[in-house]
């Protein structure tokens, strides 16, 4: 039979009825009951979501930067403002280690992948420019590299988008591009081995 996950699922919605504000929901995977955790506030144009090991929800928001949310109270706080991101726009986000987040940003005609420690708010550049033109999403691969869905990087003629592999030293390789990529919106890597 199908094995059901035993953990809550968190999702970002750009329109919560009736407030018409963006919000963050918790979904019970067994009962399918939904609970609104929070809406509005610092969530203006949320793009992607990640949950750290302590359960704190982090949202990449195009206007507010990176917004952290307490899953129990719904309290929102700006972890990193756009100015703390160097005036860049936060797009993608994922858990990239025991205590770090990887965040993709766009601005100044190039893209970047940043490493952020949510406890200290320390921001480091993992990689920028090069193949990273308009990175929209990021995930951590089983090999420890980051895989970035880029909306325009090194596209094949007549297409847009690619997947860029970024290793721990910041090196970039074109992992995939061409026909099937017309603007990668999000990316995940399955832990299932075929």
XYZ file of C-alpha atoms in Angstrom:
194
model
C 0.000 0.000 0.000
C 0.850 3.657 -0.115
C 2.735 4.896 2.915
C 1.386 8.182 4.257
C 3.789 10.825 5.587
C 3.410 11.400 9.328
C 4.574 15.018 9.344
C 2.627 18.183 8.598
C 3.031 19.745 5.177
C 3.548 23.515 4.925
C 2.586 25.489 1.840
C 2.559 29.121 0.772
C -0.547 30.461 -0.941
C -0.547 33.779 -2.775
C -4.240 34.428 -2.052
C -5.985 33.556 1.220
C -9.754 34.017 1.058
C -11.398 36.287 2.215
C -8.474 38.584 3.101
C -6.876 38.351 -0.370
C -3.498 38.318 1.407
C -0.736 35.749 0.941
C -0.595 33.135 3.675
C 1.086 30.021 5.012
C -0.935 26.873 5.650
C -0.341 23.622 7.525
C -1.812 20.508 5.917
C -2.261 17.268 7.829
C -1.329 14.567 5.284
C -3.626 11.949 6.839
C -6.845 13.865 7.529
C -6.159 16.571 4.901
C -7.269 19.173 7.463
C -5.795 22.603 6.782
C -4.903 25.264 9.295
C -3.965 28.814 8.402
C -0.740 29.580 10.288
C -0.465 33.226 9.246
C -1.358 35.646 6.455
C -0.590 39.191 5.396
C 1.930 41.101 7.457
C 5.411 40.693 5.964
C 4.096 38.193 3.389
C 3.650 40.458 0.377
C 4.883 38.420 -2.608
C 5.968 35.049 -1.211
C 7.821 32.808 -3.616
C 9.195 29.665 -1.923
C 9.179 28.062 1.535
C 11.557 25.986 3.677
C 11.216 24.562 7.179
C 14.334 24.272 9.326
C 15.061 21.441 11.757
C 13.576 23.390 14.678
C 10.279 23.780 12.781
C 10.638 27.489 11.982
C 9.164 28.314 8.577
C 11.227 30.550 6.269
C 9.656 32.208 3.234
C 11.511 33.896 0.381
C 9.392 36.971 -0.310
C 10.106 39.204 -3.324
C 9.273 42.367 -1.364
C 10.167 41.630 2.273
C 13.281 39.465 1.778
C 13.287 36.364 3.965
C 10.424 36.114 6.464
C 10.599 33.690 9.415
C 7.381 32.350 10.931
C 6.793 30.637 14.264
C 4.648 27.603 13.344
C 2.870 27.605 16.710
C 1.901 31.275 16.965
C 2.090 32.484 13.362
C 4.317 35.384 14.488
C 6.294 36.774 11.568
C 9.690 38.459 11.601
C 11.966 39.594 8.819
C 15.063 37.416 8.998
C 16.783 39.274 6.148
C 15.520 42.433 4.498
C 16.281 43.144 0.841
C 19.022 45.529 2.005
C 20.614 42.695 4.028
C 20.535 40.710 0.766
C 22.545 43.461 -0.940
C 19.443 45.080 -2.452
C 18.616 41.846 -4.238
C 15.263 40.030 -4.501
C 14.846 36.716 -2.659
C 13.402 33.985 -4.888
C 14.270 30.412 -3.884
C 15.014 28.883 -0.492
C 15.892 25.473 0.919
C 17.416 23.855 3.965
C 21.055 23.361 3.007
C 22.575 21.878 6.127
C 21.934 21.345 9.786
C 21.775 25.053 10.501
C 21.888 26.877 7.174
C 19.531 27.967 4.448
C 20.385 28.412 0.773
C 18.663 31.378 -0.846
C 18.623 32.355 -4.510
C 18.496 36.050 -5.287
C 18.245 38.186 -8.407
C 19.363 41.733 -9.059
C 22.006 43.810 -10.810
C 21.603 41.711 -13.981
C 22.870 38.526 -12.338
C 21.818 35.860 -9.911
C 23.358 34.540 -6.735
C 23.100 31.699 -4.261
C 23.591 32.768 -0.652
C 24.194 30.757 2.497
C 22.367 32.056 5.576
C 22.619 31.036 9.212
C 19.155 31.889 10.591
C 20.407 32.057 14.189
C 23.212 34.573 13.559
C 21.802 36.143 10.352
C 25.238 35.715 8.823
C 25.061 35.810 5.021
C 27.718 34.375 2.727
C 27.924 34.161 -1.040
C 28.080 30.574 -2.281
C 28.162 31.510 -5.970
C 27.108 34.415 -8.163
C 27.036 35.476 -11.784
C 28.311 33.065 -14.403
C 25.536 30.615 -15.250
C 23.272 32.141 -12.575
C 21.244 34.730 -14.447
C 17.743 34.470 -12.978
C 17.705 31.718 -10.311
C 14.173 30.973 -9.172
C 14.548 27.875 -7.006
C 17.116 25.739 -5.210
C 17.425 22.331 -3.560
C 20.181 20.381 -1.856
C 21.250 17.234 -3.679
C 22.365 13.966 -2.084
C 25.900 14.760 -3.277
C 25.970 17.945 -1.143
C 25.719 20.233 -4.177
C 22.961 22.773 -4.699
C 20.773 22.408 -7.781
C 19.367 25.708 -9.001
C 16.457 26.130 -11.418
C 17.323 29.211 -13.460
C 14.735 30.896 -15.662
C 17.216 31.982 -18.313
C 20.728 30.620 -17.780
C 22.453 28.994 -20.742
C 19.227 28.169 -22.491
C 19.154 26.160 -25.689
C 17.873 28.089 -28.735
C 14.106 28.565 -28.557
C 13.891 27.594 -24.891
C 14.361 29.265 -21.549
C 15.679 27.852 -18.351
C 18.129 25.318 -17.070
C 19.371 23.550 -13.982
C 22.731 24.723 -12.680
C 24.722 22.562 -10.254
C 26.640 24.606 -7.665
C 29.269 22.716 -5.670
C 30.410 23.562 -2.132
C 33.278 25.717 -3.430
C 30.874 27.780 -5.571
C 31.801 26.149 -8.867
C 28.994 26.085 -11.423
C 28.179 23.439 -14.036
C 25.294 23.330 -16.452
C 23.417 20.232 -15.290
C 20.508 20.272 -17.755
C 18.797 22.597 -20.215
C 16.837 22.491 -23.416
C 13.413 21.386 -24.555
C 11.622 20.495 -21.346
C 12.681 23.652 -19.515
C 10.467 26.634 -20.221
C 10.976 28.422 -16.925
C 11.697 26.100 -13.982
C 9.499 27.309 -11.135
C 10.574 24.938 -8.351
C 12.905 22.000 -7.872
C 13.169 19.025 -5.521
C 15.205 15.835 -5.514
C 13.572 12.580 -4.507
C 15.223 10.457 -1.869
C 13.712 7.400 -3.580
C 16.219 5.379 -5.590
C 14.735 3.507 -8.536
